[in-house]
C-alpha positions as a Markdown table, in Angstrom:
| # | Residue | x | y | z |
|---|---|---|---|---|
| 1 | Met | -69.5 | -111.5 | 1.5 |
| 2 | Glu | -67.7 | -113.8 | 4.4 |
| 3 | Ile | -63.9 | -113.7 | 4.3 |
| 4 | Lys | -64.2 | -117.5 | 3.8 |
| 5 | Glu | -66.1 | -116.8 | 0.2 |
| 6 | Leu | -63.6 | -113.6 | -0.4 |
| 7 | Met | -60.8 | -116.3 | -0.1 |
| 8 | Gln | -62.5 | -118.2 | -3.1 |
| 9 | Thr | -63.2 | -115.3 | -5.4 |
| 10 | Phe | -61.0 | -114.3 | -8.3 |
| 11 | Ala | -61.5 | -111.2 | -11.0 |
| 12 | His | -60.6 | -114.0 | -13.8 |
| 13 | Ala | -58.4 | -117.0 | -14.4 |
| 14 | Gly | -54.2 | -116.6 | -14.6 |
| 15 | Lys | -53.1 | -117.4 | -17.6 |
| 16 | Val | -49.7 | -120.2 | -18.1 |
| 17 | Glu | -46.7 | -118.2 | -19.7 |
| 18 | Trp | -43.9 | -120.2 | -19.6 |
| 19 | Leu | -43.5 | -124.2 | -19.0 |
| 20 | Ser | -40.2 | -126.0 | -18.0 |
| 21 | Tyr | -39.0 | -129.1 | -16.3 |
| 22 | Arg | -35.3 | -130.3 | -15.0 |
| 23 | Pro | -34.5 | -133.8 | -17.0 |
| 24 | Gly | -31.4 | -134.0 | -14.5 |
| 25 | Pro | -29.6 | -135.8 | -13.6 |
| 26 | Thr | -28.4 | -133.5 | -10.5 |
| 27 | Ser | -30.2 | -130.6 | -9.1 |
| 28 | Arg | -28.1 | -128.0 | -11.1 |
| 29 | Gly | -28.7 | -129.1 | -14.3 |
| 30 | Glu | -30.2 | -127.6 | -17.3 |
| 31 | Ile | -34.4 | -126.0 | -17.2 |
| 32 | Val | -35.6 | -127.1 | -20.3 |
| 33 | Glu | -38.1 | -124.9 | -21.8 |
| 34 | Val | -41.2 | -126.7 | -23.8 |
| 35 | Asp | -44.9 | -125.5 | -24.6 |
| 36 | Glu | -46.5 | -128.4 | -22.8 |
| 37 | Ile | -45.8 | -130.7 | -19.3 |
| 38 | Glu | -47.6 | -133.2 | -18.2 |
| 39 | Val | -48.3 | -133.8 | -14.3 |
| 40 | Ser | -48.8 | -137.2 | -12.8 |
| 41 | Glu | -50.6 | -137.7 | -9.7 |
| 42 | Lys | -49.0 | -137.3 | -6.6 |
| 43 | Lys | -45.7 | -137.6 | -8.4 |
| 44 | Gly | -45.1 | -134.3 | -10.6 |
| 45 | Ile | -43.7 | -133.4 | -14.0 |
| 46 | Ile | -43.0 | -136.2 | -16.0 |
| 47 | Gly | -39.4 | -136.2 | -17.2 |
| 48 | Asp | -38.4 | -134.3 | -14.5 |
| 49 | Arg | -35.5 | -134.9 | -12.4 |
| 50 | Tyr | -37.7 | -134.6 | -8.7 |
| 51 | Lys | -40.8 | -136.6 | -10.3 |
| 52 | Gly | -41.8 | -138.9 | -7.5 |
| 53 | Ser | -39.4 | -137.5 | -4.5 |
| 54 | Ser | -41.4 | -134.9 | -2.5 |
| 55 | Lys | -44.5 | -135.3 | -0.9 |
| 56 | Lys | -45.2 | -131.7 | -0.9 |
| 57 | Arg | -43.2 | -130.2 | -4.3 |
| 58 | Gln | -44.2 | -131.8 | -7.0 |
| 59 | Val | -44.3 | -128.5 | -9.5 |
| 60 | Thr | -43.4 | -125.0 | -8.8 |
| 61 | Leu | -45.5 | -121.8 | -9.9 |
| 62 | Ile | -44.1 | -118.4 | -10.1 |
| 63 | Gln | -46.2 | -115.1 | -11.3 |
| 64 | Ala | -45.1 | -113.0 | -14.3 |
| 65 | Glu | -45.8 | -109.9 | -12.2 |
| 66 | His | -43.2 | -110.9 | -9.4 |
| 67 | Ile | -40.5 | -111.5 | -12.3 |
| 68 | Glu | -41.0 | -108.2 | -13.4 |
| 69 | Ala | -41.0 | -106.9 | -9.7 |
| 70 | Val | -37.9 | -108.7 | -9.0 |
| 71 | Ser | -36.6 | -107.2 | -12.7 |
| 72 | Lys | -36.8 | -103.9 | -11.7 |
| 73 | Met | -35.7 | -104.2 | -8.2 |
| 74 | Leu | -32.3 | -105.8 | -9.6 |
| 75 | Gln | -32.3 | -102.8 | -12.1 |
| 76 | Lys | -32.5 | -105.0 | -15.0 |
| 77 | Glu | -34.7 | -105.0 | -18.2 |
| 78 | Ser | -35.8 | -108.5 | -17.7 |
| 79 | Ile | -35.8 | -112.2 | -16.5 |
| 80 | Asp | -35.4 | -115.0 | -18.2 |
| 81 | Pro | -37.7 | -117.6 | -16.3 |
| 82 | Ala | -35.3 | -120.3 | -16.5 |
| 83 | Leu | -33.0 | -118.5 | -14.0 |
| 84 | Leu | -35.4 | -118.7 | -11.4 |
| 85 | Arg | -36.1 | -122.5 | -11.8 |
| 86 | Arg | -39.3 | -122.7 | -11.5 |
| 87 | Asn | -41.4 | -124.9 | -13.8 |
| 88 | Ile | -44.9 | -122.5 | -14.5 |
| 89 | Val | -44.6 | -119.0 | -15.3 |
| 90 | Val | -48.2 | -117.4 | -14.2 |
| 91 | Ser | -49.7 | -114.5 | -14.9 |
| 92 | Gly | -53.0 | -113.0 | -13.9 |
| 93 | Leu | -53.9 | -114.6 | -11.0 |
| 94 | Asn | -52.1 | -114.1 | -7.2 |
| 95 | Leu | -50.8 | -117.0 | -6.8 |
| 96 | Leu | -50.6 | -116.8 | -2.6 |
| 97 | Ala | -54.0 | -116.5 | -2.2 |
| 98 | Leu | -54.4 | -120.2 | -3.5 |
| 99 | Asn | -52.9 | -121.3 | 0.0 |
| 100 | Asn | -54.1 | -125.2 | 0.6 |
| 101 | Leu | -56.6 | -124.5 | -2.6 |
| 102 | Glu | -57.2 | -126.9 | -5.3 |
| 103 | Phe | -56.8 | -125.1 | -8.7 |
| 104 | Lys | -57.5 | -126.3 | -12.6 |
| 105 | Ile | -54.5 | -125.5 | -14.6 |
| 106 | Gly | -54.7 | -127.0 | -18.1 |
| 107 | Asp | -56.2 | -130.8 | -17.8 |
| 108 | Ala | -54.7 | -131.3 | -13.7 |
| 109 | Ile | -55.4 | -130.5 | -10.3 |
| 110 | Leu | -52.9 | -129.0 | -8.2 |
| 111 | Lys | -52.9 | -128.1 | -4.5 |
| 112 | Met | -50.5 | -125.1 | -3.2 |
| 113 | Thr | -48.6 | -126.8 | -0.3 |
| 114 | Gly | -46.2 | -124.0 | 0.1 |
| 115 | Tyr | -44.4 | -121.0 | -0.2 |
| 116 | Cys | -41.3 | -121.4 | -2.9 |
| 117 | His | -38.8 | -119.2 | -1.0 |
| 118 | Pro | -35.4 | -118.5 | -2.9 |
| 119 | Cys | -32.1 | -120.8 | -2.2 |
| 120 | Ser | -28.3 | -119.5 | -2.5 |
| 121 | Arg | -28.5 | -120.0 | -6.3 |
| 122 | Met | -30.7 | -117.1 | -6.8 |
| 123 | Glu | -27.3 | -114.6 | -5.9 |
| 124 | Gln | -25.0 | -116.7 | -8.5 |
| 125 | Asn | -28.4 | -116.5 | -11.4 |
| 126 | Leu | -29.2 | -112.8 | -10.6 |
| 127 | Gly | -26.0 | -111.5 | -9.1 |
| 128 | Thr | -25.6 | -109.3 | -5.9 |
| 129 | Gly | -28.7 | -108.9 | -4.5 |
| 130 | Gly | -30.9 | -111.5 | -5.9 |
| 131 | Tyr | -31.8 | -113.6 | -3.1 |
| 132 | Asn | -33.0 | -111.0 | -1.6 |
| 133 | Ala | -34.9 | -110.1 | -4.2 |
| 134 | Met | -36.1 | -112.9 | -4.8 |
| 135 | Arg | -37.4 | -112.9 | -1.6 |
| 136 | Gly | -41.5 | -112.8 | -0.5 |
| 137 | His | -41.4 | -113.2 | -4.1 |
| 138 | Gly | -40.0 | -116.8 | -5.1 |
| 139 | Gly | -43.9 | -118.2 | -5.9 |
| 140 | Ile | -45.5 | -122.0 | -4.7 |
| 141 | Thr | -44.9 | -125.5 | -4.6 |
| 142 | Cys | -47.3 | -127.5 | -5.5 |
| 143 | Ile | -48.8 | -131.3 | -5.3 |
| 144 | Val | -50.4 | -132.9 | -8.3 |
| 145 | Ile | -54.2 | -134.1 | -7.3 |
| 146 | Lys | -55.1 | -134.8 | -10.9 |
| 147 | Ser | -53.0 | -136.1 | -13.7 |
| 148 | Gly | -52.9 | -133.7 | -16.8 |
| 149 | Lys | -51.5 | -131.9 | -19.6 |
| 150 | Ile | -50.5 | -128.2 | -18.9 |
| 151 | Lys | -49.6 | -125.9 | -22.3 |
| 152 | Ile | -49.1 | -122.2 | -23.1 |
| 153 | Gly | -51.9 | -120.4 | -22.7 |
| 154 | Asp | -54.0 | -122.7 | -20.4 |
| 155 | Ser | -55.8 | -120.6 | -18.0 |
| 156 | Val | -55.7 | -120.9 | -14.2 |
| 157 | Ser | -58.8 | -121.2 | -12.1 |
| 158 | Leu | -60.7 | -122.4 | -8.9 |
| 159 | Ala | -60.9 | -126.3 | -9.4 |
C-alpha cells in the first residue's frame, strides 16, 4: 500500500462522545453542554458566539483518549471536557491523522484546518501544569464544508 492510501485508511469510525457551544457574549463565557449541535457551512456552530468570525476555526474537536492522557499527567481521576473549551469530543479515531482531510460527522462534513493549541486558560482551568499537559493534546480546528446536525453517538469517518 502506498503512503497516500495508508493516510486515508482507518481501522474503524470514531464516535461523538460530548458536544458543546459558547453562546457568548464573551470568549470567557460559559460552555453549554448539549446533545446536538447544528453547523452551518463556512460559518460554524449555530448559536455559538464565534459563528462566522473565523475562516479556519469554526469548530474544535478533541480526542477522548487525549483527555484521559492529560488527566493522568495531572494525576486527576478525570477532567470535565467543558474545562478544555472544545466543541466536540470524539473517541476511537486519531483526529491528528485527519490533517487536511474532509470527514463526515453526523449529517455534516468538516475539514481539519490545523491543531488546536492550548491557551493560558488551561493553567487556570486544570491547575499547575495544565498548559504543558495539554501541549500536543489540544485537538484540532475545522471548517464546515457541508451544513448539518451532529448528535452524541454519531459516527466520524472520512467523507
